[in-house]
Amino acid sequence: MRTATGWLTVDNGEALYAPHTSVGMAAPPSRTVMTVANGLLAKQGLRRARRNGTTAHLHHLAAGVRPGA
């Protein structure tokens, strides 16, 4: 996967993209390693969201409760 950032200019119907930063990422060759790593990262993110109150806030939003109400 590659991600590039830069400037896009359009002049007289012609578009010109000038990239200035490019980063890349490749999945590990083992699907098992990738699956385990993704699961661990997801578990860590869920724990962090529970700890800082994000999950409770999302439950309130889903129920239609406004913050502070």
PQR file with spaces between the fields and no chain letter, atoms N, CA, C, O and H, PARSE charges and radii, in Angstrom:
ATOM       1  N    MET     1       0.853   -1.162    0.000 -0.4000 1.5000
ATOM       2  CA   MET     1       0.000    0.000    0.000 -0.0000 2.0000
ATOM       3  C    MET     1       0.904    1.232    0.000  0.5500 1.7000
ATOM       4  O    MET     1       1.889    1.273    0.736 -0.5500 1.4000
ATOM       5  N    ARG     2       0.586    2.213   -0.799 -0.4000 1.5000
ATOM       6  CA   ARG     2       1.338    3.459   -0.843 -0.0000 2.0000
ATOM       7  C    ARG     2       0.379    4.613   -0.608  0.5500 1.7000
ATOM       8  O    ARG     2      -0.762    4.603   -1.071 -0.5500 1.4000
ATOM       9  H    ARG     2      -0.215    2.180   -1.397  0.4000 1.0000
ATOM      10  N    THR     3       0.864    5.600    0.117 -0.4000 1.5000
ATOM      11  CA   THR     3       0.106    6.817    0.362 -0.0000 2.0000
ATOM      12  C    THR     3       0.994    7.995   -0.020  0.5500 1.7000
ATOM      13  O    THR     3       2.145    8.074    0.410 -0.5500 1.4000
ATOM      14  H    THR     3       1.791    5.608    0.494  0.4000 1.0000
ATOM      15  N    ALA     4       0.468    8.897   -0.816 -0.4000 1.5000
ATOM      16  CA   ALA     4       1.221   10.079   -1.216 -0.0000 2.0000
ATOM      17  C    ALA     4       0.408   11.320   -0.871  0.5500 1.7000
ATOM      18  O    ALA     4      -0.815   11.340   -1.014 -0.5500 1.4000
ATOM      19  H    ALA     4      -0.467    8.833   -1.165  0.4000 1.0000
ATOM      20  N    THR     5       1.107   12.351   -0.415 -0.4000 1.5000
ATOM      21  CA   THR     5       0.455   13.629   -0.160 -0.0000 2.0000
ATOM      22  C    THR     5       1.125   14.674   -1.035  0.5500 1.7000
ATOM      23  O    THR     5       2.297   14.542   -1.387 -0.5500 1.4000
ATOM      24  H    THR     5       2.100   12.335   -0.299  0.4000 1.0000
ATOM      25  N    GLY     6       0.390   15.696   -1.380 -0.4000 1.5000
ATOM      26  CA   GLY     6       0.949   16.731   -2.231 -0.0000 2.0000
ATOM      27  C    GLY     6      -0.112   17.745   -2.598  0.5500 1.7000
ATOM      28  O    GLY     6      -1.108   17.910   -1.893 -0.5500 1.4000
ATOM      29  H    GLY     6      -0.562   15.803   -1.094  0.4000 1.0000
ATOM      30  N    TRP     7       0.113   18.419   -3.707 -0.4000 1.5000
ATOM      31  CA   TRP     7      -0.790   19.470   -4.159 -0.0000 2.0000
ATOM      32  C    TRP     7      -1.414   19.074   -5.484  0.5500 1.7000
ATOM      33  O    TRP     7      -0.750   18.514   -6.356 -0.5500 1.4000
ATOM      34  H    TRP     7       0.922   18.285   -4.279  0.4000 1.0000
ATOM      35  N    LEU     8      -2.681   19.368   -5.624 -0.4000 1.5000
ATOM      36  CA   LEU     8      -3.409   19.142   -6.859 -0.0000 2.0000
ATOM      37  C    LEU     8      -3.885   20.499   -7.351  0.5500 1.7000
ATOM      38  O    LEU     8      -4.619   21.201   -6.656 -0.5500 1.4000
ATOM      39  H    LEU     8      -3.220   19.824   -4.915  0.4000 1.0000
ATOM      40  N    THR     9      -3.464   20.856   -8.540 -0.4000 1.5000
ATOM      41  CA   THR     9      -3.904   22.127   -9.119 -0.0000 2.0000
ATOM      42  C    THR     9      -4.629   21.841  -10.423  0.5500 1.7000
ATOM      43  O    THR     9      -4.241   20.957  -11.187 -0.5500 1.4000
ATOM      44  H    THR     9      -2.867   20.286   -9.105  0.4000 1.0000
ATOM      45  N    VAL    10      -5.676   22.596  -10.659 -0.4000 1.5000
ATOM      46  CA   VAL    10      -6.449   22.462  -11.891 -0.0000 2.0000
ATOM      47  C    VAL    10      -6.421   23.808  -12.591  0.5500 1.7000
ATOM      48  O    VAL    10      -6.794   24.830  -12.015 -0.5500 1.4000
ATOM      49  H    VAL    10      -5.991   23.314  -10.038  0.4000 1.0000
ATOM      50  N    ASP    11      -5.972   23.798  -13.850 -0.4000 1.5000
ATOM      51  CA   ASP    11      -5.873   25.028  -14.628 -0.0000 2.0000
ATOM      52  C    ASP    11      -6.380   24.745  -16.036  0.5500 1.7000
ATOM      53  O    ASP    11      -5.843   23.891  -16.740 -0.5500 1.4000
ATOM      54  H    ASP    11      -5.669   22.967  -14.318  0.4000 1.0000
ATOM      55  N    ASN    12      -7.409   25.463  -16.435 -0.4000 1.5000
ATOM      56  CA   ASN    12      -8.002   25.297  -17.773 -0.0000 2.0000
ATOM      57  C    ASN    12      -8.395   23.848  -18.053  0.5500 1.7000
ATOM      58  O    ASN    12      -8.189   23.343  -19.156 -0.5500 1.4000
ATOM      59  H    ASN    12      -7.846   26.157  -15.863  0.4000 1.0000
ATOM      60  N    GLY    13      -8.955   23.192  -17.056 -0.4000 1.5000
ATOM      61  CA   GLY    13      -9.429   21.830  -17.246 -0.0000 2.0000
ATOM      62  C    GLY    13      -8.351   20.770  -17.155  0.5500 1.7000
ATOM      63  O    GLY    13      -8.652   19.583  -17.288 -0.5500 1.4000
ATOM      64  H    GLY    13      -9.123   23.602  -16.159  0.4000 1.0000
ATOM      65  N    GLU    14      -7.094   21.162  -16.932 -0.4000 1.5000
ATOM      66  CA   GLU    14      -6.011   20.188  -16.802 -0.0000 2.0000
ATOM      67  C    GLU    14      -5.593   20.103  -15.341  0.5500 1.7000
ATOM      68  O    GLU    14      -5.397   21.124  -14.682 -0.5500 1.4000
ATOM      69  H    GLU    14      -6.849   22.126  -16.824  0.4000 1.0000
ATOM      70  N    ALA    15      -5.460   18.877  -14.840 -0.4000 1.5000
ATOM      71  CA   ALA    15      -5.069   18.657  -13.453 -0.0000 2.0000
ATOM      72  C    ALA    15      -3.594   18.288  -13.396  0.5500 1.7000
ATOM      73  O    ALA    15      -3.097   17.516  -14.215 -0.5500 1.4000
ATOM      74  H    ALA    15      -5.619   18.048  -15.375  0.4000 1.0000
ATOM      75  N    LEU    16      -2.905   18.857  -12.408 -0.4000 1.5000
ATOM      76  CA   LEU    16      -1.495   18.547  -12.188 -0.0000 2.0000
ATOM      77  C    LEU    16      -1.318   18.195  -10.716  0.5500 1.7000
ATOM      78  O    LEU    16      -1.646   18.990   -9.835 -0.5500 1.4000
ATOM      79  H    LEU    16      -3.309   19.484  -11.742  0.4000 1.0000
ATOM      80  N    TYR    17      -0.798   17.002  -10.457 -0.4000 1.5000
ATOM      81  CA   TYR    17      -0.555   16.551   -9.087 -0.0000 2.0000
ATOM      82  C    TYR    17       0.940   16.592   -8.834  0.5500 1.7000
ATOM      83  O    TYR    17       1.717   16.010   -9.591 -0.5500 1.4000
ATOM      84  H    TYR    17      -0.532   16.356  -11.173  0.4000 1.0000
ATOM      85  N    ALA    18       1.348   17.279   -7.771 -0.4000 1.5000
ATOM      86  CA   ALA    18       2.756   17.374   -7.396 -0.0000 2.0000
ATOM      87  C    ALA    18       2.948   16.738   -6.029  0.5500 1.7000
ATOM      88  O    ALA    18       2.702   17.386   -5.012 -0.5500 1.4000
ATOM      89  H    ALA    18       0.717   17.752   -7.156  0.4000 1.0000
ATOM      90  N    PRO    19       3.383   15.481   -5.982 -0.5600 1.5000
ATOM      91  CA   PRO    19       3.564   14.816   -4.689  0.2800 2.0000
ATOM      92  C    PRO    19       4.784   15.363   -3.957  0.5500 1.7000
ATOM      93  O    PRO    19       5.776   15.738   -4.583 -0.5500 1.4000
ATOM      94  N    HIS    20       4.705   15.407   -2.614 -0.4000 1.5000
ATOM      95  CA   HIS    20       5.868   15.824   -1.847 -0.0000 2.0000
ATOM      96  C    HIS    20       6.239   14.833   -0.765  0.5500 1.7000
ATOM      97  O    HIS    20       7.361   14.876   -0.261 -0.5500 1.4000
ATOM      98  H    HIS    20       3.900   15.103   -2.105  0.4000 1.0000
ATOM      99  N    THR    21       5.331   13.936   -0.387 -0.4000 1.5000
ATOM     100  CA   THR    21       5.626   12.926    0.620 -0.0000 2.0000
ATOM     101  C    THR    21       5.008   11.604    0.175  0.5500 1.7000
ATOM     102  O    THR    21       3.873   11.563   -0.300 -0.5500 1.4000
ATOM     103  H    THR    21       4.419   13.901   -0.797  0.4000 1.0000
ATOM     104  N    SER    22       5.761   10.545    0.335 -0.4000 1.5000
ATOM     105  CA   SER    22       5.253    9.232   -0.028 -0.0000 2.0000
ATOM     106  C    SER    22       5.712    8.230    1.031  0.5500 1.7000
ATOM     107  O    SER    22       6.887    8.189    1.395 -0.5500 1.4000
ATOM     108  H    SER    22       6.683   10.579    0.721  0.4000 1.0000
ATOM     109  N    VAL    23       4.785    7.436    1.511 -0.4000 1.5000
ATOM     110  CA   VAL    23       5.103    6.385    2.465 -0.0000 2.0000
ATOM     111  C    VAL    23       4.490    5.084    1.977  0.5500 1.7000
ATOM     112  O    VAL    23       3.510    5.082    1.233 -0.5500 1.4000
ATOM     113  H    VAL    23       3.830    7.468    1.215  0.4000 1.0000
ATOM     114  N    GLY    24       5.071    3.999    2.401 -0.4000 1.5000
ATOM     115  CA   GLY    24       4.554    2.709    1.973 -0.0000 2.0000
ATOM     116  C    GLY    24       4.512    1.721    3.115  0.5500 1.7000
ATOM     117  O    GLY    24       5.174    1.889    4.139 -0.5500 1.4000
ATOM     118  H    GLY    24       5.867    4.000    3.006  0.4000 1.0000
ATOM     119  N    MET    25       3.721    0.693    2.917 -0.4000 1.5000
ATOM     120  CA   MET    25       3.578   -0.355    3.914 -0.0000 2.0000
ATOM     121  C    MET    25       3.320   -1.660    3.175  0.5500 1.7000
ATOM     122  O    MET    25       2.616   -1.687    2.166 -0.5500 1.4000
ATOM     123  H    MET    25       3.183    0.556    2.085  0.4000 1.0000
ATOM     124  N    ALA    26       3.886   -2.717    3.678 -0.4000 1.5000
ATOM     125  CA   ALA    26       3.644   -4.030    3.083 -0.0000 2.0000
ATOM     126  C    ALA    26       3.195   -4.987    4.182  0.5500 1.7000
ATOM     127  O    ALA    26       3.696   -4.943    5.305 -0.5500 1.4000
ATOM     128  H    ALA    26       4.458   -2.696    4.498  0.4000 1.0000
ATOM     129  N    ALA    27       2.261   -5.836    3.847 -0.4000 1.5000
ATOM     130  CA   ALA    27       1.794   -6.842    4.794 -0.0000 2.0000
ATOM     131  C    ALA    27       2.865   -7.919    4.931  0.5500 1.7000
ATOM     132  O    ALA    27       3.586   -8.202    3.974 -0.5500 1.4000
ATOM     133  H    ALA    27       1.854   -5.872    2.935  0.4000 1.0000
ATOM     134  N    PRO    28       2.972   -8.519    6.109 -0.5600 1.5000
ATOM     135  CA   PRO    28       3.949   -9.603    6.270  0.2800 2.0000
ATOM     136  C    PRO    28       3.576  -10.789    5.378  0.5500 1.7000
ATOM     137  O    PRO    28       2.407  -10.979    5.044 -0.5500 1.4000
ATOM     138  N    PRO    29       4.565  -11.575    5.001 -0.5600 1.5000
ATOM     139  CA   PRO    29       4.273  -12.703    4.109  0.2800 2.0000
ATOM     140  C    PRO    29       3.367  -13.762    4.733  0.5500 1.7000
ATOM     141  O    PRO    29       2.714  -14.513    4.010 -0.5500 1.4000
ATOM     142  N    SER    30       3.318  -13.833    6.048 -0.4000 1.5000
ATOM     143  CA   SER    30       2.488  -14.824    6.722 -0.0000 2.0000
ATOM     144  C    SER    30       1.140  -14.212    7.087  0.5500 1.7000
ATOM     145  O    SER    30       1.073  -13.212    7.802 -0.5500 1.4000
ATOM     146  H    SER    30       3.849  -13.222    6.636  0.4000 1.0000
ATOM     147  N    ARG    31       0.083  -14.813    6.596 -0.4000 1.5000
ATOM     148  CA   ARG    31      -1.259  -14.316    6.904 -0.0000 2.0000
ATOM     149  C    ARG    31      -1.561  -14.482    8.400  0.5500 1.7000
ATOM     150  O    ARG    31      -2.267  -13.659    8.982 -0.5500 1.4000
ATOM     151  H    ARG    31       0.137  -15.626    6.015  0.4000 1.0000
ATOM     152  N    THR    32      -1.037  -15.530    9.017 -0.4000 1.5000
ATOM     153  CA   THR    32      -1.257  -15.764   10.445 -0.0000 2.0000
ATOM     154  C    THR    32      -0.643  -14.637   11.268  0.5500 1.7000
ATOM     155  O    THR    32      -1.268  -14.137   12.204 -0.5500 1.4000
ATOM     156  H    THR    32      -0.463  -16.199    8.544  0.4000 1.0000
ATOM     157  N    VAL    33       0.578  -14.236   10.920 -0.4000 1.5000
ATOM     158  CA   VAL    33       1.242  -13.144   11.634 -0.0000 2.0000
ATOM     159  C    VAL    33       0.425  -11.862   11.500  0.5500 1.7000
ATOM     160  O    VAL    33       0.230  -11.142   12.479 -0.5500 1.4000
ATOM     161  H    VAL    33       1.085  -14.642   10.160  0.4000 1.0000
ATOM     162  N    MET    34      -0.044  -11.581   10.310 -0.4000 1.5000
ATOM     163  CA   MET    34      -0.828  -10.379   10.073 -0.0000 2.0000
ATOM     164  C    MET    34      -2.138  -10.416   10.874  0.5500 1.7000
ATOM     165  O    MET    34      -2.523   -9.407   11.464 -0.5500 1.4000
ATOM     166  H    MET    34       0.114  -12.166    9.514  0.4000 1.0000
ATOM     167  N    THR    35      -2.810  -11.539   10.901 -0.4000 1.5000
ATOM     168  CA   THR    35      -4.075  -11.665   11.620 -0.0000 2.0000
ATOM     169  C    THR    35      -3.878  -11.486   13.123  0.5500 1.7000
ATOM     170  O    THR    35      -4.655  -10.788   13.775 -0.5500 1.4000
ATOM     171  H    THR    35      -2.497  -12.359   10.421  0.4000 1.0000
ATOM     172  N    VAL    36      -2.840  -12.116   13.672 -0.4000 1.5000
ATOM     173  CA   VAL    36      -2.566  -11.991   15.101 -0.0000 2.0000
ATOM     174  C    VAL    36      -2.203  -10.547   15.441  0.5500 1.7000
ATOM     175  O    VAL    36      -2.690  -10.007   16.434 -0.5500 1.4000
ATOM     176  H    VAL    36      -2.209  -12.683   13.143  0.4000 1.0000
ATOM     177  N    ALA    37      -1.352   -9.914   14.630 -0.4000 1.5000
ATOM     178  CA   ALA    37      -0.952   -8.524   14.875 -0.0000 2.0000
ATOM     179  C    ALA    37      -2.157   -7.596   14.811  0.5500 1.7000
ATOM     180  O    ALA    37      -2.300   -6.720   15.664 -0.5500 1.4000
ATOM     181  H    ALA    37      -0.956  -10.352   13.823  0.4000 1.0000
ATOM     182  N    ASN    38      -3.020   -7.768   13.827 -0.4000 1.5000
ATOM     183  CA   ASN    38      -4.219   -6.932   13.714 -0.0000 2.0000
ATOM     184  C    ASN    38      -5.140   -7.131   14.912  0.5500 1.7000
ATOM     185  O    ASN    38      -5.723   -6.170   15.414 -0.5500 1.4000
ATOM     186  H    ASN    38      -2.904   -8.480   13.135  0.4000 1.0000
ATOM     187  N    GLY    39      -5.273   -8.359   15.367 -0.4000 1.5000
ATOM     188  CA   GLY    39      -6.113   -8.643   16.537 -0.0000 2.0000
ATOM     189  C    GLY    39      -5.563   -7.991   17.795  0.5500 1.7000
ATOM     190  O    GLY    39      -6.324   -7.434   18.587 -0.5500 1.4000
ATOM     191  H    GLY    39      -4.800   -9.140   14.959  0.4000 1.0000
ATOM     192  N    LEU    40      -4.246   -8.054   17.988 -0.4000 1.5000
ATOM     193  CA   LEU    40      -3.633   -7.422   19.155 -0.0000 2.0000
ATOM     194  C    LEU    40      -3.787   -5.907   19.117  0.5500 1.7000
ATOM     195  O    LEU    40      -4.076   -5.284   20.138 -0.5500 1.4000
ATOM     196  H    LEU    40      -3.628   -8.506   17.345  0.4000 1.0000
ATOM     197  N    LEU    41      -3.594   -5.311   17.936 -0.4000 1.5000
ATOM     198  CA   LEU    41      -3.765   -3.856   17.808 -0.0000 2.0000
ATOM     199  C    LEU    41      -5.214   -3.448   18.048  0.5500 1.7000
ATOM     200  O    LEU    41      -5.470   -2.416   18.668 -0.5500 1.4000
ATOM     201  H    LEU    41      -3.358   -5.817   17.106  0.4000 1.0000
ATOM     202  N    ALA    42      -6.161   -4.242   17.566 -0.4000 1.5000
ATOM     203  CA   ALA    42      -7.576   -3.929   17.786 -0.0000 2.0000
ATOM     204  C    ALA    42      -7.930   -4.031   19.262  0.5500 1.7000
ATOM     205  O    ALA    42      -8.663   -3.192   19.784 -0.5500 1.4000
ATOM     206  H    ALA    42      -5.953   -5.080   17.062  0.4000 1.0000
ATOM     207  N    LYS    43      -7.413   -5.054   19.936 -0.4000 1.5000
ATOM     208  CA   LYS    43      -7.674   -5.222   21.368 -0.0000 2.0000
ATOM     209  C    LYS    43      -7.082   -4.055   22.159  0.5500 1.7000
ATOM     210  O    LYS    43      -7.712   -3.556   23.092 -0.5500 1.4000
ATOM     211  H    LYS    43      -6.818   -5.736   19.512  0.4000 1.0000
ATOM     212  N    GLN    44      -5.882   -3.621   21.794 -0.4000 1.5000
ATOM     213  CA   GLN    44      -5.244   -2.492   22.459 -0.0000 2.0000
ATOM     214  C    GLN    44      -6.064   -1.214   22.237  0.5500 1.7000
ATOM     215  O    GLN    44      -6.250   -0.427   23.165 -0.5500 1.4000
ATOM     216  H    GLN    44      -5.371   -4.026   21.037  0.4000 1.0000
ATOM     217  N    GLY    45      -6.549   -1.013   21.018 -0.4000 1.5000
ATOM     218  CA   GLY    45      -7.361    0.166   20.733 -0.0000 2.0000
ATOM     219  C    GLY    45      -8.677    0.155   21.496  0.5500 1.7000
ATOM     220  O    GLY    45      -9.126    1.198   21.972 -0.5500 1.4000
ATOM     221  H    GLY    45      -6.399   -1.653   20.265  0.4000 1.0000
ATOM     222  N    LEU    46      -9.294   -1.001   21.615 -0.4000 1.5000
ATOM     223  CA   LEU    46     -10.548   -1.108   22.363 -0.0000 2.0000
ATOM     224  C    LEU    46     -10.328   -0.820   23.844  0.5500 1.7000
ATOM     225  O    LEU    46     -11.125   -0.122   24.470 -0.5500 1.4000
ATOM     226  H    LEU    46      -8.929   -1.848   21.228  0.4000 1.0000
ATOM     227  N    ARG    47      -9.253   -1.354   24.397 -0.4000 1.5000
ATOM     228  CA   ARG    47      -8.944   -1.071   25.810 -0.0000 2.0000
ATOM     229  C    ARG    47      -8.711    0.422   26.028  0.5500 1.7000
ATOM     230  O    ARG    47      -9.180    0.991   27.014 -0.5500 1.4000
ATOM     231  H    ARG    47      -8.605   -1.922   23.889  0.4000 1.0000
ATOM     232  N    ARG    48      -7.983    1.055   25.104 -0.4000 1.5000
ATOM     233  CA   ARG    48      -7.723    2.486   25.227 -0.0000 2.0000
ATOM     234  C    ARG    48      -9.028    3.270   25.136  0.5500 1.7000
ATOM     235  O    ARG    48      -9.234    4.216   25.897 -0.5500 1.4000
ATOM     236  H    ARG    48      -7.602    0.593   24.303  0.4000 1.0000
ATOM     237  N    ALA    49      -9.914    2.886   24.211 -0.4000 1.5000
ATOM     238  CA   ALA    49     -11.194    3.577   24.058 -0.0000 2.0000
ATOM     239  C    ALA    49     -12.062    3.427   25.302  0.5500 1.7000
ATOM     240  O    ALA    49     -12.742    4.371   25.704 -0.5500 1.4000
ATOM     241  H    ALA    49      -9.747    2.118   23.593  0.4000 1.0000
ATOM     242  N    ARG    50     -12.042    2.247   25.909 -0.4000 1.5000
ATOM     243  CA   ARG    50     -12.805    2.052   27.151 -0.0000 2.0000
ATOM     244  C    ARG    50     -12.230    2.894   28.283  0.5500 1.7000
ATOM     245  O    ARG    50     -12.971    3.478   29.074 -0.5500 1.4000
ATOM     246  H    ARG    50     -11.490    1.480   25.582  0.4000 1.0000
ATOM     247  N    ARG    51     -10.897    2.950   28.352 -0.4000 1.5000
ATOM     248  CA   ARG    51     -10.230    3.676   29.427 -0.0000 2.0000
ATOM     249  C    ARG    51     -10.488    5.186   29.335  0.5500 1.7000
ATOM     250  O    ARG    51     -10.686    5.835   30.362 -0.5500 1.4000
ATOM     251  H    ARG    51     -10.296    2.475   27.709  0.4000 1.0000
ATOM     252  N    ASN    52     -10.489    5.750   28.130 -0.4000 1.5000
ATOM     253  CA   ASN    52     -10.663    7.199   28.024 -0.0000 2.0000
ATOM     254  C    ASN    52     -12.117    7.627   27.813  0.5500 1.7000
ATOM     255  O    ASN    52     -12.381    8.811   27.608 -0.5500 1.4000
ATOM     256  H    ASN    52     -10.328    5.223   27.296  0.4000 1.0000
ATOM     257  N    GLY    53     -13.061    6.687   27.858 -0.4000 1.5000
ATOM     258  CA   GLY    53     -14.478    7.029   27.803 -0.0000 2.0000
ATOM     259  C    GLY    53     -15.085    7.115   26.417  0.5500 1.7000
ATOM     260  O    GLY    53     -16.249    7.488   26.276 -0.5500 1.4000
ATOM     261  H    GLY    53     -12.846    5.725   28.025  0.4000 1.0000
ATOM     262  N    THR    54     -14.326    6.780   25.399 -0.4000 1.5000
ATOM     263  CA   THR    54     -14.834    6.874   24.032 -0.0000 2.0000
ATOM     264  C    THR    54     -15.990    5.913   23.786  0.5500 1.7000
ATOM     265  O    THR    54     -16.967    6.280   23.133 -0.5500 1.4000
ATOM     266  H    THR    54     -13.380    6.476   25.513  0.4000 1.0000
ATOM     267  N    THR    55     -15.894    4.700   24.295 -0.4000 1.5000
ATOM     268  CA   THR    55     -16.977    3.734   24.055 -0.0000 2.0000
ATOM     269  C    THR    55     -18.273    4.183   24.719  0.5500 1.7000
ATOM     270  O    THR    55     -19.346    4.046   24.132 -0.5500 1.4000
ATOM     271  H    THR    55     -15.100    4.402   24.826  0.4000 1.0000
ATOM     272  N    ALA    56     -18.187    4.718   25.934 -0.4000 1.5000
ATOM     273  CA   ALA    56     -19.398    5.215   26.605 -0.0000 2.0000
ATOM     274  C    ALA    56     -20.005    6.367   25.824  0.5500 1.7000
ATOM     275  O    ALA    56     -21.224    6.453   25.680 -0.5500 1.4000
ATOM     276  H    ALA    56     -17.315    4.830   26.411  0.4000 1.0000
ATOM     277  N    HIS    57     -19.154    7.254   25.318 -0.4000 1.5000
ATOM     278  CA   HIS    57     -19.640    8.390   24.529 -0.0000 2.0000
ATOM     279  C    HIS    57     -20.347    7.899   23.257  0.5500 1.7000
ATOM     280  O    HIS    57     -21.397    8.425   22.886 -0.5500 1.4000
ATOM     281  H    HIS    57     -18.163    7.185   25.434  0.4000 1.0000
ATOM     282  N    LEU    58     -19.776    6.905   22.602 -0.4000 1.5000
ATOM     283  CA   LEU    58     -20.390    6.369   21.390 -0.0000 2.0000
ATOM     284  C    LEU    58     -21.720    5.686   21.691  0.5500 1.7000
ATOM     285  O    LEU    58     -22.653    5.785   20.894 -0.5500 1.4000
ATOM     286  H    LEU    58     -18.923    6.478   22.903  0.4000 1.0000
ATOM     287  N    HIS    59     -21.824    4.992   22.829 -0.4000 1.5000
ATOM     288  CA   HIS    59     -23.096    4.367   23.213 -0.0000 2.0000
ATOM     289  C    HIS    59     -24.168    5.428   23.447  0.5500 1.7000
ATOM     290  O    HIS    59     -25.321    5.250   23.054 -0.5500 1.4000
ATOM     291  H    HIS    59     -21.066    4.911   23.476  0.4000 1.0000
ATOM     292  N    HIS    60     -23.778    6.549   24.096 -0.4000 1.5000
ATOM     293  CA   HIS    60     -24.725    7.650   24.304 -0.0000 2.0000
ATOM     294  C    HIS    60     -25.173    8.247   22.977  0.5500 1.7000
ATOM     295  O    HIS    60     -26.355    8.532   22.788 -0.5500 1.4000
ATOM     296  H    HIS    60     -22.841    6.694   24.415  0.4000 1.0000
ATOM     297  N    LEU    61     -24.232    8.435   22.063 -0.4000 1.5000
ATOM     298  CA   LEU    61     -24.585    8.974   20.748 -0.0000 2.0000
ATOM     299  C    LEU    61     -25.521    8.030   19.990  0.5500 1.7000
ATOM     300  O    LEU    61     -26.462    8.478   19.335 -0.5500 1.4000
ATOM     301  H    LEU    61     -23.271    8.203   22.217  0.4000 1.0000
ATOM     302  N    ALA    62     -25.260    6.727   20.079 -0.4000 1.5000
ATOM     303  CA   ALA    62     -26.102    5.753   19.400 -0.0000 2.0000
ATOM     304  C    ALA    62     -27.507    5.739   19.985  0.5500 1.7000
ATOM     305  O    ALA    62     -28.481    5.487   19.276 -0.5500 1.4000
ATOM     306  H    ALA    62     -24.495    6.364   20.610  0.4000 1.0000
ATOM     307  N    ALA    63     -27.607    6.010   21.275 -0.4000 1.5000
ATOM     308  CA   ALA    63     -28.924    6.035   21.940 -0.0000 2.0000
ATOM     309  C    ALA    63     -29.627    7.372   21.754  0.5500 1.7000
ATOM     310  O    ALA    63     -30.781    7.527   22.152 -0.5500 1.4000
ATOM     311  H    ALA    63     -26.816    6.215   21.852  0.4000 1.0000
ATOM     312  N    GLY    64     -28.942    8.334   21.154 -0.4000 1.5000
ATOM     313  CA   GLY    64     -29.550    9.633   20.924 -0.0000 2.0000
ATOM     314  C    GLY    64     -29.479   10.570   22.118  0.5500 1.7000
ATOM     315  O    GLY    64     -30.210   11.558   22.176 -0.5500 1.4000
ATOM     316  H    GLY    64     -28.005    8.208   20.831  0.4000 1.0000
ATOM     317  N    VAL    65     -28.604   10.268   23.069 -0.4000 1.5000
ATOM     318  CA   VAL    65     -28.429   11.117   24.251 -0.0000 2.0000
ATOM     319  C    VAL    65     -27.364   12.152   23.959  0.5500 1.7000
ATOM     320  O    VAL    65     -26.274   11.808   23.503 -0.5500 1.4000
ATOM     321  H    VAL    65     -28.010    9.465   23.021  0.4000 1.0000
ATOM     322  N    ARG    66     -27.666   13.417   24.215 -0.4000 1.5000
ATOM     323  CA   ARG    66     -26.682   14.475   23.981 -0.0000 2.0000
ATOM     324  C    ARG    66     -25.686   14.526   25.128  0.5500 1.7000
ATOM     325  O    ARG    66     -26.044   14.260   26.275 -0.5500 1.4000
ATOM     326  H    ARG    66     -28.552   13.696   24.585  0.4000 1.0000
ATOM     327  N    PRO    67     -24.413   14.873   24.821 -0.5600 1.5000
ATOM     328  CA   PRO    67     -23.420   14.998   25.897  0.2800 2.0000
ATOM     329  C    PRO    67     -23.849   16.034   26.927  0.5500 1.7000
ATOM     330  O    PRO    67     -24.327   17.106   26.558 -0.5500 1.4000
ATOM     331  N    GLY    68     -23.690   15.736   28.193 -0.4000 1.5000
ATOM     332  CA   GLY    68     -24.053   16.658   29.261 -0.0000 2.0000
ATOM     333  C    GLY    68     -25.511   16.564   29.662  0.5500 1.7000
ATOM     334  O    GLY    68     -25.952   17.230   30.598 -0.5500 1.4000
ATOM     335  H    GLY    68     -23.302   14.864   28.493  0.4000 1.0000
ATOM     336  N    ALA    69     -26.267   15.723   28.939 -0.4000 1.5000
ATOM     337  CA   ALA    69     -27.707   15.615   29.257 -0.0000 2.0000
ATOM     338  C    ALA    69     -27.946   14.532   30.277  0.5500 1.7000
ATOM     339  O    ALA    69     -29.089   14.294   30.668 -0.5500 1.4000
ATOM     340  H    ALA    69     -25.909   15.182   28.179  0.4000 1.0000
